[in-house]
Structures are given as structure tokens and as C-alpha cells.
Amino acid sequence: MRGDRWANEFWYRFDEETSLAPSSRLLDAYKAIGSHAGGGIRGLRDRWLSLSRLPEYPQNFISFVTPLAGPLEVVSSVQLQVIDRFYPCKSDRIVAAFAFFGEGVLYDPRRASIGHEVHTMDNLADYHTWHAFQRAMMFLGINHRRWEELAPITAFAWAVQSVAMPGQRAVNPPLPTSVLNRLASTWLCRDQRELDEAFQSLPRPTP
């Protein structure tokens, strides 16, 4: 195992509990969201992208996700339980954990069976999926404050990975500290409107 051990364990548990080995309750929530949005859980991202470009946003998106309040409550609860277990009370260390994730410097041999030993996002567009979920949860008042805090950190990881472009089978070199500091100062201060605008760009942020 390479990289920060605590962050490695965090991302391992996060993947296990939210994606690779989800509970039946979470699977049911994902199925309900995918059925409503079409195209699986990534369908929510596609709906958010199309609706957020219209002048009726955010009300059109709020109307669309309102029937999903129950399933989104489940998703929020599962994700935050893992996050708060490792990084409670607005820990500054969570920013570093997301930076490590974006850089691809967390190597975990437990992931060899899925051919993805590095903890990093499989696809840059999956950051857009997470943003769509976060916005849906915020608009519906589901742990609003927590997701409002986490949204710019998620966007920061997206920006970091867009620069680092890490591989998924071997540990990657870290970005220079000056680059990380520049990205942090650019992204961590953004409000939700600015993040919505940024995530219109696929797959990477607009330079």
C-alpha cells in the first residue's frame, strides 16, 4: 500500500459501501433513481446537465428530483456515514484526502481484483454525476449544509485529476505543491452557482 494510510482506508471503505458492495437498501435507492432518470444513476447527471442549461433552472431540476427524496436520503446517509467516520467535524484532512484521490497517489493492492489498484475516479465525468447528486440533495434539504461544504471539495478533486490524469494500475507522481495550492485557491472558495457553471464543462474544467 502506498500513500496516506488513513486516506487509503477511507476511499476503500467509501467504494465498498457506496459502490462495490452496497447494502440492499442502497441498491434499491440506486434502482429507483436510475428508473426515474433513465440510464442508471448516471442518468441523473444527464438530466442535471440538460436542465441546468435552461432558464428555468433550478426549479425545473427541483421538480424533477422531488419524487426521489426518499432514495436520495438513503444515498446521502450512506455516503456521509463513511465520510464522517473518517473525517468528522469539518476536518481539514478531508481536503487532502480528495487531493490524493485526484492525484492518484493512493495505491491499494486490495483493488487488484478489479484492475484498479489506485483510488481515483474511474471517469472524469463521474465527478459530474456526484455533483448532480449533491445538488439534488441540497435542493431537497437533505443534509444541505454538509453537501454545501463538500461540493467545492469534490470539484477541487475533479480539477486536480483533470491536471494529473493519473493511471489506475500503478502509483502516480504527486502534483507540485504550487499547482495544488493554485487549484485549491481557485476551487475551494466557489459557491454553488459557480460550481454549477463549472460543471457545464465536460470532461475537464474550462481552462
GROMACS .gro file of C-alpha atoms in nm:
model
  207
    1MET     CA    1   0.000   0.000   0.000
    2ARG     CA    2   0.130   0.344  -0.093
    3GLY     CA    3   0.027   0.694   0.010
    4ASP     CA    4  -0.156   0.822   0.315
    5ARG     CA    5  -0.286   0.514   0.501
    6TRP     CA    6  -0.589   0.688   0.651
    7ALA     CA    7  -0.697   0.827   0.313
    8ASN     CA    8  -0.639   0.486   0.153
    9GLU     CA    9  -0.867   0.322   0.406
   10PHE     CA   10  -1.127   0.597   0.368
   11TRP     CA   11  -1.154   0.555  -0.007
   12TYR     CA   12  -1.150   0.176   0.025
   13ARG     CA   13  -1.442   0.183   0.265
   14PHE     CA   14  -1.622   0.452   0.066
   15ASP     CA   15  -1.602   0.243  -0.253
   16GLU     CA   16  -1.708  -0.072  -0.070
   17GLU     CA   17  -2.010   0.078   0.099
   18THR     CA   18  -2.135   0.304  -0.180
   19SER     CA   19  -2.045   0.109  -0.493
   20LEU     CA   20  -1.872  -0.228  -0.484
   21ALA     CA   21  -2.066  -0.395  -0.203
   22PRO     CA   22  -2.369  -0.175  -0.133
   23SER     CA   23  -2.647  -0.275   0.101
   24SER     CA   24  -2.977  -0.392  -0.044
   25ARG     CA   25  -3.129  -0.067   0.084
   26LEU     CA   26  -2.879   0.138  -0.115
   27LEU     CA   27  -2.920  -0.081  -0.423
   28ASP     CA   28  -3.295  -0.021  -0.410
   29ALA     CA   29  -3.230   0.354  -0.388
   30TYR     CA   30  -2.999   0.343  -0.690
   31LYS     CA   31  -3.257   0.144  -0.887
   32ALA     CA   32  -3.530   0.394  -0.807
   33ILE     CA   33  -3.309   0.686  -0.912
   34GLY     CA   34  -3.198   0.511  -1.229
   35SER     CA   35  -3.552   0.418  -1.321
   36HIS     CA   36  -3.676   0.774  -1.274
   37ALA     CA   37  -3.384   0.938  -1.455
   38GLY     CA   38  -3.325   0.674  -1.720
   39GLY     CA   39  -2.979   0.542  -1.795
   40GLY     CA   40  -2.897   0.425  -1.441
   41ILE     CA   41  -2.761   0.659  -1.177
   42ARG     CA   42  -2.560   0.844  -1.443
   43GLY     CA   43  -2.896   0.937  -1.592
   44LEU     CA   44  -2.935   1.187  -1.308
   45ARG     CA   45  -2.617   1.357  -1.427
   46ASP     CA   46  -2.751   1.378  -1.783
   47ARG     CA   47  -3.080   1.524  -1.662
   48TRP     CA   48  -2.898   1.777  -1.445
   49LEU     CA   49  -2.675   1.880  -1.738
   50SER     CA   50  -2.972   1.937  -1.967
   51LEU     CA   51  -3.198   2.107  -1.711
   52SER     CA   52  -2.927   2.328  -1.561
   53ARG     CA   53  -2.868   2.488  -1.902
   54LEU     CA   54  -3.225   2.616  -1.920
   55PRO     CA   55  -3.352   2.948  -1.782
   56GLU     CA   56  -3.600   2.758  -1.561
   57TYR     CA   57  -3.315   2.614  -1.352
   58PRO     CA   58  -3.308   2.532  -1.066
   59GLN     CA   59  -3.686   2.493  -1.033
   60ASN     CA   60  -3.705   2.251  -1.324
   61PHE     CA   61  -3.441   2.028  -1.163
   62ILE     CA   62  -3.607   2.054  -0.821
   63SER     CA   63  -3.937   1.940  -0.974
   64PHE     CA   64  -3.761   1.651  -1.144
   65VAL     CA   65  -3.584   1.522  -0.830
   66THR     CA   66  -3.863   1.582  -0.577
   67PRO     CA   67  -4.007   1.229  -0.629
   68LEU     CA   68  -3.659   1.094  -0.548
   69ALA     CA   69  -3.640   1.244  -0.199
   70GLY     CA   70  -3.659   0.905  -0.027
   71PRO     CA   71  -3.388   0.731  -0.233
   72LEU     CA   72  -3.165   1.038  -0.214
   73GLU     CA   73  -3.199   1.038   0.165
   74VAL     CA   74  -3.058   0.684   0.160
   75VAL     CA   75  -2.768   0.778  -0.068
   76SER     CA   76  -2.684   1.081   0.143
   77SER     CA   77  -2.695   0.884   0.466
   78VAL     CA   78  -2.465   0.607   0.341
   79GLN     CA   79  -2.209   0.845   0.192
   80LEU     CA   80  -2.198   1.078   0.490
   81GLN     CA   81  -2.170   0.792   0.737
   82VAL     CA   82  -1.844   0.685   0.572
   83ILE     CA   83  -1.713   1.040   0.536
   84ASP     CA   84  -1.793   1.134   0.894
   85ARG     CA   85  -1.643   0.811   1.026
   86PHE     CA   86  -1.304   0.912   0.885
   87TYR     CA   87  -1.319   1.292   0.865
   88PRO     CA   88  -1.562   1.429   1.125
   89CYS     CA   89  -1.621   1.787   1.226
   90LYS     CA   90  -1.510   1.960   0.905
   91SER     CA   91  -1.162   1.810   0.928
   92ASP     CA   92  -0.907   1.988   0.708
   93ARG     CA   93  -0.766   1.645   0.631
   94ILE     CA   94  -1.060   1.569   0.404
   95VAL     CA   95  -0.931   1.826   0.153
   96ALA     CA   96  -0.600   1.640   0.143
   97ALA     CA   97  -0.783   1.308   0.103
   98PHE     CA   98  -0.969   1.440  -0.202
   99ALA     CA   99  -0.646   1.583  -0.343
  100PHE     CA  100  -0.475   1.243  -0.303
  101PHE     CA  101  -0.774   1.088  -0.480
  102GLY     CA  102  -0.748   1.330  -0.772
  103GLU     CA  103  -0.371   1.289  -0.798
  104GLY     CA  104  -0.390   0.911  -0.799
  105VAL     CA  105  -0.124   0.868  -0.532
  106LEU     CA  106  -0.320   0.619  -0.318
  107TYR     CA  107  -0.218   0.266  -0.418
  108ASP     CA  108  -0.419  -0.016  -0.262
  109PRO     CA  109  -0.341  -0.378  -0.361
  110ARG     CA  110  -0.681  -0.486  -0.228
  111ARG     CA  111  -0.819  -0.344  -0.552
  112ALA     CA  112  -0.613  -0.575  -0.777
  113SER     CA  113  -0.915  -0.799  -0.835
  114ILE     CA  114  -1.098  -0.519  -1.016
  115GLY     CA  115  -0.789  -0.399  -1.206
  116HIS     CA  116  -0.792  -0.063  -1.039
  117GLU     CA  117  -0.536  -0.054  -0.760
  118VAL     CA  118  -0.522   0.325  -0.745
  119HIS     CA  119  -0.801   0.507  -0.561
  120THR     CA  120  -0.913   0.767  -0.813
  121MET     CA  121  -1.225   0.840  -1.017
  122ASP     CA  122  -1.277   0.590  -1.300
  123ASN     CA  123  -1.401   0.856  -1.538
  124LEU     CA  124  -1.378   1.234  -1.510
  125ALA     CA  125  -1.747   1.264  -1.598
  126ASP     CA  126  -1.832   1.073  -1.280
  127TYR     CA  127  -1.747   1.389  -1.088
  128HIS     CA  128  -2.040   1.543  -1.274
  129THR     CA  129  -2.258   1.255  -1.154
  130TRP     CA  130  -2.159   1.321  -0.794
  131HIS     CA  131  -2.222   1.693  -0.840
  132ALA     CA  132  -2.571   1.622  -0.975
  133PHE     CA  133  -2.646   1.407  -0.670
  134GLN     CA  134  -2.509   1.672  -0.436
  135ARG     CA  135  -2.719   1.944  -0.596
  136ALA     CA  136  -3.032   1.727  -0.582
  137MET     CA  137  -2.974   1.661  -0.214
  138MET     CA  138  -2.908   2.028  -0.141
  139PHE     CA  139  -3.218   2.147  -0.324
  140LEU     CA  140  -3.433   1.896  -0.134
  141GLY     CA  141  -3.287   1.994   0.202
  142ILE     CA  142  -3.117   1.658   0.253
  143ASN     CA  143  -2.814   1.728   0.474
  144HIS     CA  144  -2.788   2.059   0.290
  145ARG     CA  145  -2.511   2.210   0.498
  146ARG     CA  146  -2.287   1.904   0.472
  147TRP     CA  147  -2.319   1.880   0.094
  148GLU     CA  148  -2.272   2.253   0.055
  149GLU     CA  149  -1.939   2.211   0.236
  150LEU     CA  150  -1.836   1.903   0.037
  151ALA     CA  151  -1.934   2.024  -0.310
  152PRO     CA  152  -1.633   2.255  -0.364
  153ILE     CA  153  -1.401   1.986  -0.225
  154THR     CA  154  -1.539   1.740  -0.480
  155ALA     CA  155  -1.490   1.999  -0.755
  156PHE     CA  156  -1.133   2.054  -0.634
  157ALA     CA  157  -1.064   1.681  -0.674
  158TRP     CA  158  -1.208   1.698  -1.026
  159ALA     CA  159  -0.975   1.985  -1.112
  160VAL     CA  160  -0.677   1.803  -0.960
  161GLN     CA  161  -0.748   1.484  -1.154
  162SER     CA  162  -0.802   1.683  -1.473
  163VAL     CA  163  -0.445   1.811  -1.440
  164ALA     CA  164  -0.280   1.496  -1.304
  165MET     CA  165  -0.459   1.248  -1.535
  166PRO     CA  166  -0.344   0.954  -1.322
  167GLY     CA  167  -0.329   0.593  -1.430
  168GLN     CA  168  -0.527   0.335  -1.237
  169ARG     CA  169  -0.283   0.042  -1.204
  170ALA     CA  170   0.034   0.198  -1.054
  171VAL     CA  171   0.100   0.478  -0.808
  172ASN     CA  172   0.128   0.815  -0.979
  173PRO     CA  173   0.368   1.101  -0.903
  174PRO     CA  174   0.214   1.382  -0.696
  175LEU     CA  175   0.150   1.721  -0.848
  176PRO     CA  176   0.384   2.003  -0.746
  177THR     CA  177   0.272   2.177  -0.429
  178SER     CA  178   0.245   2.505  -0.618
  179VAL     CA  179  -0.006   2.350  -0.858
  180LEU     CA  180  -0.215   2.202  -0.576
  181ASN     CA  181  -0.214   2.535  -0.392
  182ARG     CA  182  -0.326   2.717  -0.707
  183LEU     CA  183  -0.609   2.470  -0.766
  184ALA     CA  184  -0.715   2.485  -0.402
  185SER     CA  185  -0.729   2.864  -0.405
  186THR     CA  186  -0.928   2.854  -0.730
  187TRP     CA  187  -1.185   2.589  -0.638
  188LEU     CA  188  -1.240   2.568  -0.264
  189CYS     CA  189  -1.386   2.919  -0.246
  190ARG     CA  190  -1.651   2.870  -0.517
  191ASP     CA  191  -2.018   2.894  -0.433
  192GLN     CA  192  -2.288   2.665  -0.571
  193ARG     CA  193  -2.375   2.888  -0.866
  194GLU     CA  194  -2.011   2.898  -0.970
  195LEU     CA  195  -1.981   2.523  -0.933
  196ASP     CA  196  -2.293   2.469  -1.145
  197GLU     CA  197  -2.135   2.681  -1.417
  198ALA     CA  198  -1.802   2.497  -1.392
  199PHE     CA  199  -1.962   2.154  -1.423
  200GLN     CA  200  -2.119   2.250  -1.755
  201SER     CA  201  -1.774   2.172  -1.898
  202LEU     CA  202  -1.712   1.809  -1.992
  203PRO     CA  203  -1.499   1.621  -1.913
  204ARG     CA  204  -1.247   1.873  -1.771
  205PRO     CA  205  -1.295   2.222  -1.633
  206THR     CA  206  -1.267   2.509  -1.876
  207PRO     CA  207  -0.906   2.638  -1.859
   0.00000   0.00000   0.00000
